[in-house]
Amino acid sequence: MKTAVIILPSYNEKEGLSKIIPEIFSLPIDEKIWDLRVIVVDDESPDGSGELVADLKKTYPKLHLLTGKKQGLGKAYMRGFDEAIEKHNAFVVFEMDADGQHPASLIPQMLEKVALGADFVIGSRYIKGGGLPKAWGWWRRLVSVVSNNWVARIGFMHFSIHDWTSGYRAIKTWFIKENIHHLTSKNNYVFQIAILDKAIKKHLNIVEVPLKFGLRERGDSKMNTFQFMWETSLYILQHSSFIRFAIVALIGFGIDFGVAHFLIETFHWQVIRANLLSMELAIIMNFILNNFWSFGHKKIEHKPLKIVTKFATFNFVSLGSIIIQAVGLMTLLTFVGDFVMIDMFGIAVRSWIVYKVSIIAIFIIPYSYFMYNKVIWKNKR
Ligand code: GDD
Ligand code: MN
């Protein structure tokens, strides 16, 4: 028998708690397999949520209460996880809203996924069978889909997870124990993204089950949308390999352009010779920066032969970008033409510049990011 602990963070959720707790304890759970317990992490809610839980404990011996000062959702979960691990020796912990938006009926299904080998189960609103409350208007839906979901999916260039921010999850505790330091620094709702990002980078077996997100019956959401969007953007900037990859690409472009210009203008090198050297310098720099920074979590093993072969492959992939650019430029110059497209403020923008920028945006960036992920810095499984 293994212990599963449901963590219900609550701030002024008396009504929700009074409904959800009896529901959880009446679920058809096989007690030979799972010992199901609940910890309410209440931050001294003025509405008396704590007293209610203390009262319910008389009926439900597997209900526990943890109280403390209000420090945000992430902190509340970390305290709950700690307690579940230290005092209850939990094998798996659940994240769940206390306001009734997460149907308890999903718990058995999530437990089954865990029993079948999943390390991280997500109640997902954006897969078939899941969804947002019908009563939500289009604006609220749009904000939810774009801000909660697409920002993270695009930011991390990881599309196989459909719901990045869902607050209904089952997570194996070995993972939490191993990554506690990464997680404790995120206090608010961005905590949800941080823990999932870590789980992906550690190659956990992540499974989504459809979640029909319910309406909040009482009270208001505690989420500050602007703070959440700001913290999410910052987190993605600091942790996404895609953004770092883009920064490295810009640095490479600077080196390539700068060195070529310098050699040609100052040392009067031939254009081709100067460009060959500047390109190779940019490639070397990009390889190093990507390996130790952008794709640092998938760093190439410290074996000389491995590094040399990967570097050769990297050159080959870079050659691919050069060929794509050359072919694209030639095609556009031949069929569309070489002319001055815009003439503004005394600056003439020649068509080849527009072509080059478009080719880079549409073909080179996706191509390189794909090749780096699938060929050079592959996921280790
Ligand atoms: N103890 C404690 N301390 N509980 C908190 C705090 C806090 O500082 N802030 C929020 N909570 C509790 C709430 O009382 C609720 O039970 C739960 O955490 C989630 O907060 P809600 O206010 O209901 O959030 P939401 O419904 O807007 O957001 C839900 O969806 C998000 C994605 O769209 C949650 O499931 C989020 O976790 C999720 O990221
Ligand atoms: Mn909620």
Coordinates of C-alpha atoms and ligand atoms in Angstrom, one line a residue:
M1 CA 0.0 0.0 0.0
K2 CA 1.3 3.4 -0.9
T3 CA 0.4 6.8 0.5
A4 CA -1.2 9.5 -1.8
V5 CA -1.7 12.9 -0.3
I6 CA -4.0 15.5 -1.7
I7 CA -2.8 19.0 -1.0
L8 CA -5.6 21.6 -0.9
P9 CA -4.2 25.1 -0.5
S10 CA -6.9 27.4 0.7
Y11 CA -7.4 31.0 1.4
N12 CA -11.0 31.9 2.2
E13 CA -12.4 28.7 0.8
K14 CA -14.8 27.6 3.5
E15 CA -17.7 26.7 1.1
G16 CA -15.5 24.9 -1.4
L17 CA -13.7 22.9 1.4
S18 CA -17.0 21.8 2.9
K19 CA -18.0 20.3 -0.4
I20 CA -14.7 18.9 -1.7
I21 CA -13.5 17.1 1.4
P22 CA -16.5 14.8 1.8
E23 CA -16.3 14.2 -1.9
I24 CA -12.7 13.1 -1.8
F25 CA -13.3 10.7 1.1
S26 CA -16.3 9.1 -0.5
L27 CA -14.3 8.2 -3.7
P28 CA -14.1 4.5 -4.6
I29 CA -10.4 4.0 -3.8
D30 CA -9.0 0.5 -3.3
E31 CA -7.6 0.8 0.2
K32 CA -5.3 -2.2 -0.4
I33 CA -3.5 -0.1 -3.0
W34 CA -3.8 3.5 -1.9
D35 CA -3.8 5.1 1.5
L36 CA -5.5 8.4 0.6
R37 CA -5.0 11.4 2.8
V38 CA -5.8 15.1 2.6
I39 CA -3.7 18.1 3.9
V40 CA -5.4 21.5 3.8
V41 CA -2.8 24.2 3.8
D42 CA -4.7 27.2 5.1
D43 CA -3.2 30.6 5.6
E44 CA -5.2 31.8 8.5
S45 CA -8.2 32.5 6.3
P46 CA -10.4 35.2 8.0
D47 CA -13.5 33.3 6.8
G48 CA -12.9 30.4 9.3
S49 CA -11.7 27.8 6.8
G50 CA -9.3 26.5 9.4
E51 CA -12.0 26.0 12.0
L52 CA -14.1 24.2 9.5
V53 CA -11.3 21.8 8.7
A54 CA -10.6 21.2 12.4
D55 CA -14.2 20.3 12.8
L56 CA -14.3 18.0 9.8
K57 CA -11.2 16.2 11.1
K58 CA -13.5 14.5 13.7
T59 CA -15.4 12.8 10.9
Y60 CA -12.4 12.2 8.6
P61 CA -9.3 10.9 10.5
K62 CA -7.2 11.1 7.3
L63 CA -7.8 14.8 7.0
H64 CA -5.0 17.1 8.2
L65 CA -4.6 20.8 8.6
L66 CA -1.5 22.9 8.2
T67 CA -1.7 26.6 9.0
G68 CA 0.7 29.5 8.5
K69 CA 1.1 33.0 7.2
K70 CA 0.0 33.8 3.6
Q71 CA 3.0 33.7 1.3
G72 CA 1.5 32.8 -2.0
L73 CA 0.4 29.7 -3.8
G74 CA 3.8 28.2 -4.5
K75 CA 4.9 28.5 -0.9
A76 CA 1.6 27.0 0.3
Y77 CA 2.2 24.0 -2.0
M78 CA 5.9 23.6 -0.9
R79 CA 4.8 23.5 2.8
G80 CA 2.2 21.0 1.9
F81 CA 4.6 18.8 0.0
D82 CA 7.1 19.0 2.8
E83 CA 4.6 17.8 5.3
A84 CA 3.3 15.1 3.0
I85 CA 6.9 13.8 2.5
E86 CA 8.2 14.2 6.0
K87 CA 5.2 13.2 8.1
H88 CA 3.2 11.0 5.8
N89 CA 6.0 9.4 3.7
A90 CA 3.9 10.2 0.6
F91 CA 4.6 8.3 -2.6
V92 CA 2.6 10.7 -4.7
V93 CA 1.1 14.2 -3.9
F94 CA -1.8 15.9 -5.6
E95 CA -2.2 19.6 -6.4
M96 CA -5.9 20.6 -6.3
D97 CA -7.9 23.8 -6.0
A98 CA -10.0 23.9 -2.8
D99 CA -12.8 26.0 -4.5
G100 CA -14.5 23.2 -6.3
Q101 CA -13.2 23.9 -9.7
H102 CA -11.4 20.6 -9.9
P103 CA -13.8 17.6 -9.8
A104 CA -12.8 15.0 -7.3
S105 CA -14.0 12.3 -9.6
L106 CA -10.7 12.6 -11.6
I107 CA -8.6 11.4 -8.6
P108 CA -9.1 7.6 -9.2
Q109 CA -8.2 8.0 -12.9
M110 CA -5.0 10.0 -12.0
L111 CA -4.0 7.4 -9.4
E112 CA -4.4 4.7 -12.0
K113 CA -2.0 6.6 -14.3
V114 CA 0.5 6.8 -11.5
A115 CA 0.1 3.0 -10.8
L116 CA 0.8 2.4 -14.5
G117 CA 4.1 4.3 -14.3
A118 CA 3.4 8.0 -14.8
D119 CA 5.6 10.3 -12.7
F120 CA 3.6 13.4 -13.3
V121 CA -0.1 13.4 -14.2
I122 CA -1.8 16.6 -15.4
G123 CA -5.5 17.3 -15.4
S124 CA -5.5 19.0 -18.8
R125 CA -8.1 21.5 -20.0
Y126 CA -6.7 21.7 -23.5
I127 CA -6.9 18.1 -24.7
K128 CA -9.9 16.3 -26.1
G129 CA -12.5 15.7 -23.4
G130 CA -11.2 18.6 -21.3
G131 CA -12.4 22.2 -21.3
L132 CA -13.1 25.5 -19.8
P133 CA -16.4 26.4 -18.0
K134 CA -19.2 26.9 -20.6
A135 CA -20.3 30.0 -18.8
W136 CA -17.0 31.8 -19.6
G137 CA -17.1 34.4 -22.3
W138 CA -14.8 34.4 -25.3
W139 CA -12.5 37.0 -23.8
R140 CA -11.8 35.0 -20.6
R141 CA -11.3 31.9 -22.7
L142 CA -8.9 33.7 -25.0
V143 CA -6.9 35.1 -22.0
S144 CA -6.7 31.6 -20.5
V145 CA -5.7 29.8 -23.7
V146 CA -3.1 32.4 -24.8
S147 CA -1.6 33.5 -21.5
N148 CA -1.8 30.3 -19.6
N149 CA -1.0 28.0 -22.3
W150 CA 0.5 29.2 -25.6
V151 CA 3.0 31.5 -24.0
A152 CA 4.6 28.6 -22.2
R153 CA 4.2 26.2 -25.1
I154 CA 5.9 28.5 -27.6
G155 CA 8.3 29.9 -25.1
F156 CA 9.7 26.4 -24.3
M157 CA 9.1 25.1 -27.9
H158 CA 7.6 22.1 -26.3
F159 CA 4.2 21.2 -27.7
S160 CA 3.5 17.8 -26.5
I161 CA 2.2 19.2 -23.2
H162 CA -1.1 20.9 -23.8
D163 CA -1.8 22.5 -20.4
W164 CA 1.2 24.1 -18.7
T165 CA -0.6 25.9 -15.9
S166 CA -3.3 23.5 -14.8
G167 CA -3.4 23.4 -11.0
Y168 CA -4.7 19.8 -10.9
R169 CA -1.8 17.4 -10.8
A170 CA -0.4 14.2 -9.3
I171 CA 3.3 14.2 -8.8
K172 CA 5.6 11.5 -7.5
T173 CA 7.5 12.7 -4.5
W174 CA 11.0 11.4 -5.4
F175 CA 11.0 14.2 -8.1
I176 CA 10.0 16.8 -5.6
K177 CA 12.7 15.7 -3.1
E178 CA 15.3 15.9 -5.8
N179 CA 14.4 19.3 -7.1
I180 CA 13.3 21.1 -4.0
H181 CA 15.8 23.9 -4.4
H182 CA 14.6 24.8 -7.8
L183 CA 11.0 24.9 -6.6
T184 CA 11.2 26.7 -3.3
S185 CA 12.2 30.0 -5.0
K186 CA 8.9 30.4 -6.9
N187 CA 6.2 31.8 -4.6
N188 CA 3.2 32.5 -6.7
Y189 CA 1.3 30.9 -9.6
V190 CA 4.5 30.7 -11.8
F191 CA 5.4 27.8 -9.5
Q192 CA 3.1 25.7 -11.7
I193 CA 5.2 26.4 -14.8
A194 CA 8.5 26.0 -12.9
I195 CA 7.7 22.6 -11.6
L196 CA 6.5 21.3 -15.0
D197 CA 9.6 22.8 -16.8
K198 CA 11.8 20.9 -14.4
A199 CA 9.8 17.7 -14.8
I200 CA 10.3 17.9 -18.6
K201 CA 14.0 18.7 -18.3
K202 CA 14.4 15.7 -16.0
H203 CA 12.6 13.5 -18.5
L204 CA 9.7 12.4 -16.3
N205 CA 7.0 10.3 -17.7
I206 CA 4.3 13.0 -18.0
V207 CA 0.7 12.0 -18.8
E208 CA -2.3 14.3 -19.4
V209 CA -5.9 13.3 -18.5
P210 CA -8.9 15.4 -19.7
L211 CA -10.1 18.0 -17.1
K212 CA -13.4 19.8 -17.4
F213 CA -12.5 22.9 -15.4
G214 CA -15.5 23.9 -13.3
L215 CA -16.9 27.3 -12.3
R216 CA -15.8 28.8 -9.1
E217 CA -18.9 28.6 -6.9
R218 CA -17.9 31.1 -4.2
G219 CA -15.4 33.9 -3.7
D220 CA -12.9 35.2 -6.2
S221 CA -9.8 33.8 -7.9
K222 CA -6.6 34.7 -6.0
M223 CA -4.6 35.0 -9.1
N224 CA -3.2 38.3 -10.2
T225 CA -3.2 38.0 -13.9
F226 CA -0.6 40.7 -14.6
Q227 CA 1.8 39.5 -11.9
F228 CA 1.4 36.0 -13.3
M229 CA 2.1 37.1 -16.9
W230 CA 5.1 39.1 -15.8
E231 CA 6.6 36.3 -13.7
T232 CA 5.9 33.8 -16.4
S233 CA 7.7 35.9 -19.0
L234 CA 10.6 36.3 -16.7
Y235 CA 10.7 32.6 -16.0
I236 CA 10.6 31.7 -19.7
L237 CA 13.4 34.2 -20.4
Q238 CA 15.6 32.6 -17.7
H239 CA 14.8 29.0 -18.4
S240 CA 13.7 28.5 -22.0
S241 CA 16.3 27.1 -24.3
F242 CA 14.5 28.7 -27.2
I243 CA 15.0 32.3 -26.0
R244 CA 18.6 31.6 -25.1
F245 CA 19.0 30.0 -28.5
A246 CA 17.7 33.2 -30.1
I247 CA 20.1 35.3 -28.1
V248 CA 23.0 33.1 -29.1
A249 CA 22.0 33.4 -32.7
L250 CA 22.1 37.2 -32.4
I251 CA 25.5 37.0 -30.8
G252 CA 26.7 34.8 -33.7
F253 CA 25.3 37.2 -36.2
G254 CA 27.2 40.1 -34.5
I255 CA 30.5 38.1 -34.5
D256 CA 30.0 37.1 -38.1
F257 CA 29.2 40.6 -39.3
G258 CA 31.6 42.4 -37.0
V259 CA 34.7 40.3 -37.8
A260 CA 34.0 40.2 -41.5
H261 CA 33.6 44.0 -41.6
F262 CA 36.8 44.5 -39.5
L263 CA 38.9 42.2 -41.6
I264 CA 37.7 43.7 -44.9
E265 CA 37.8 47.4 -43.9
T266 CA 40.9 47.4 -41.6
F267 CA 43.1 44.6 -43.0
H268 CA 41.8 44.7 -46.6
W269 CA 41.1 40.9 -46.7
Q270 CA 39.3 39.5 -49.6
V271 CA 35.5 39.4 -49.0
I272 CA 35.2 35.6 -49.3
R273 CA 38.2 34.8 -47.1
A274 CA 37.1 37.3 -44.4
N275 CA 33.6 35.8 -44.5
L276 CA 34.7 32.3 -44.2
L277 CA 36.8 33.1 -41.1
S278 CA 34.1 35.2 -39.5
M279 CA 31.4 32.5 -40.2
E280 CA 33.6 29.8 -38.6
L281 CA 34.3 32.0 -35.6
A282 CA 30.6 32.6 -35.2
I283 CA 29.9 28.8 -35.5
I284 CA 32.5 28.0 -32.8
M285 CA 31.1 30.6 -30.5
N286 CA 27.5 29.4 -31.1
F287 CA 28.5 25.9 -30.4
I288 CA 30.1 26.7 -27.1
L289 CA 27.3 29.1 -25.9
N290 CA 24.6 26.6 -26.9
N291 CA 26.3 23.7 -25.3
F292 CA 27.0 25.4 -22.0
W293 CA 24.0 27.8 -21.8
S294 CA 21.0 27.3 -24.2
F295 CA 21.0 23.6 -24.1
G296 CA 23.0 23.3 -20.8
H297 CA 20.6 20.8 -19.4
K298 CA 21.4 18.4 -22.3
K299 CA 25.2 19.2 -22.4
I300 CA 27.3 16.9 -24.5
E301 CA 29.3 14.4 -22.5
H302 CA 32.9 15.3 -21.7
K303 CA 34.5 12.9 -24.0
P304 CA 36.8 14.4 -26.6
L305 CA 35.6 12.2 -29.5
K306 CA 32.0 12.9 -28.7
I307 CA 32.6 16.7 -28.7
V308 CA 34.6 16.6 -31.9
T309 CA 31.9 14.6 -33.7
K310 CA 29.1 16.8 -32.4
F311 CA 31.1 19.9 -33.4
A312 CA 31.5 18.5 -36.9
T313 CA 27.7 17.8 -37.1
F314 CA 27.1 21.3 -35.9
N315 CA 29.2 22.7 -38.7
F316 CA 27.2 20.5 -41.1
V317 CA 23.9 21.8 -39.7
S318 CA 25.2 25.4 -40.0
L319 CA 26.2 24.7 -43.6
G320 CA 22.6 23.7 -44.1
S321 CA 21.4 27.2 -42.9
I322 CA 23.9 28.8 -45.3
I323 CA 22.6 26.7 -48.2
I324 CA 19.0 27.4 -47.3
Q325 CA 19.7 31.1 -47.2
A326 CA 21.7 31.1 -50.5
V327 CA 19.0 29.1 -52.4
G328 CA 16.2 31.3 -50.9
L329 CA 18.0 34.5 -51.7
M330 CA 18.8 33.4 -55.3
T331 CA 15.3 32.3 -55.9
L332 CA 13.7 35.5 -54.6
L333 CA 16.2 37.7 -56.4
T334 CA 15.6 35.9 -59.7
F335 CA 11.8 35.8 -59.5
V336 CA 10.9 38.8 -57.4
G337 CA 13.8 41.0 -58.2
D338 CA 16.5 43.3 -56.7
F339 CA 15.1 46.7 -56.0
V340 CA 14.7 49.4 -53.4
M341 CA 11.6 48.4 -51.4
I342 CA 11.2 51.3 -49.0
D343 CA 12.8 54.7 -49.0
M344 CA 12.2 56.3 -45.7
F345 CA 14.0 59.0 -43.8
G346 CA 16.7 58.9 -46.4
I347 CA 17.3 55.2 -45.7
A348 CA 16.8 52.9 -48.6
V349 CA 15.9 49.3 -47.8
R350 CA 17.0 47.0 -50.6
S351 CA 14.8 44.0 -51.3
W352 CA 17.6 41.5 -50.5
I353 CA 17.6 42.7 -46.8
V354 CA 13.8 42.0 -46.5
Y355 CA 14.3 38.6 -48.2
K356 CA 17.2 37.7 -45.9
V357 CA 15.3 38.6 -42.7
S358 CA 12.2 36.7 -43.9
I359 CA 14.2 33.6 -44.8
I360 CA 15.9 33.7 -41.4
A361 CA 12.6 34.1 -39.5
I362 CA 10.5 31.6 -41.5
F363 CA 13.1 28.9 -42.3
I364 CA 16.5 29.3 -40.5
I365 CA 15.2 29.7 -37.0
P366 CA 12.8 26.7 -37.0
Y367 CA 15.3 24.6 -39.0
S368 CA 18.2 25.3 -36.6
Y369 CA 16.2 25.0 -33.4
F370 CA 14.7 21.7 -34.7
M371 CA 18.1 20.3 -35.7
Y372 CA 19.8 21.4 -32.4
N373 CA 17.1 19.7 -30.5
K374 CA 16.8 16.5 -32.5
V375 CA 20.4 16.0 -33.8
I376 CA 22.9 17.8 -31.6
W377 CA 21.4 18.2 -28.2
K378 CA 19.1 15.2 -28.1
N379 CA 16.9 14.3 -25.2
K380 CA 18.6 11.6 -23.1
R381 CA 16.2 8.9 -22.2
Ligands
GDD1 N1 -2.8 28.7 1.4 C1 -2.9 29.5 0.3 N2 -2.1 30.6 0.2 N3 -3.7 29.2 -0.6 C2 -3.8 30.0 -1.7 C3 -3.0 31.1 -1.9 C4 -2.1 31.4 -0.9 O1 -1.4 32.4 -0.9 N4 -3.4 31.6 -3.1 C5 -4.3 30.9 -3.7 N5 -4.6 29.9 -2.8 C6 -5.5 28.7 -3.0 C7 -7.0 29.1 -3.3 O2 -7.7 29.3 -2.2 C8 -7.4 28.0 -4.2 O3 -7.9 26.9 -3.4 C9 -6.2 27.5 -4.9 O4 -5.1 28.0 -4.2 C10 -6.2 28.1 -6.4 O5 -6.4 29.5 -6.3 P1 -7.6 30.1 -7.2 O6 -7.7 31.5 -6.7 O7 -8.8 29.3 -7.2 O8 -6.8 30.1 -8.6 P2 -7.5 30.1 -10.0 O9 -8.7 29.2 -10.0 O10 -7.7 31.4 -10.5 O11 -6.4 29.4 -10.8 C11 -6.4 28.0 -11.1 O12 -6.0 27.8 -12.5 C12 -4.7 28.2 -12.8 C13 -4.5 28.1 -14.3 O13 -5.4 28.7 -15.0 C14 -5.4 27.2 -10.2 O14 -5.6 25.8 -10.4 C15 -4.0 27.6 -10.5 O15 -3.1 26.7 -9.8 C16 -3.7 27.4 -12.0 O16 -2.4 27.8 -12.3
MN2 MN -9.7 28.1 -8.6

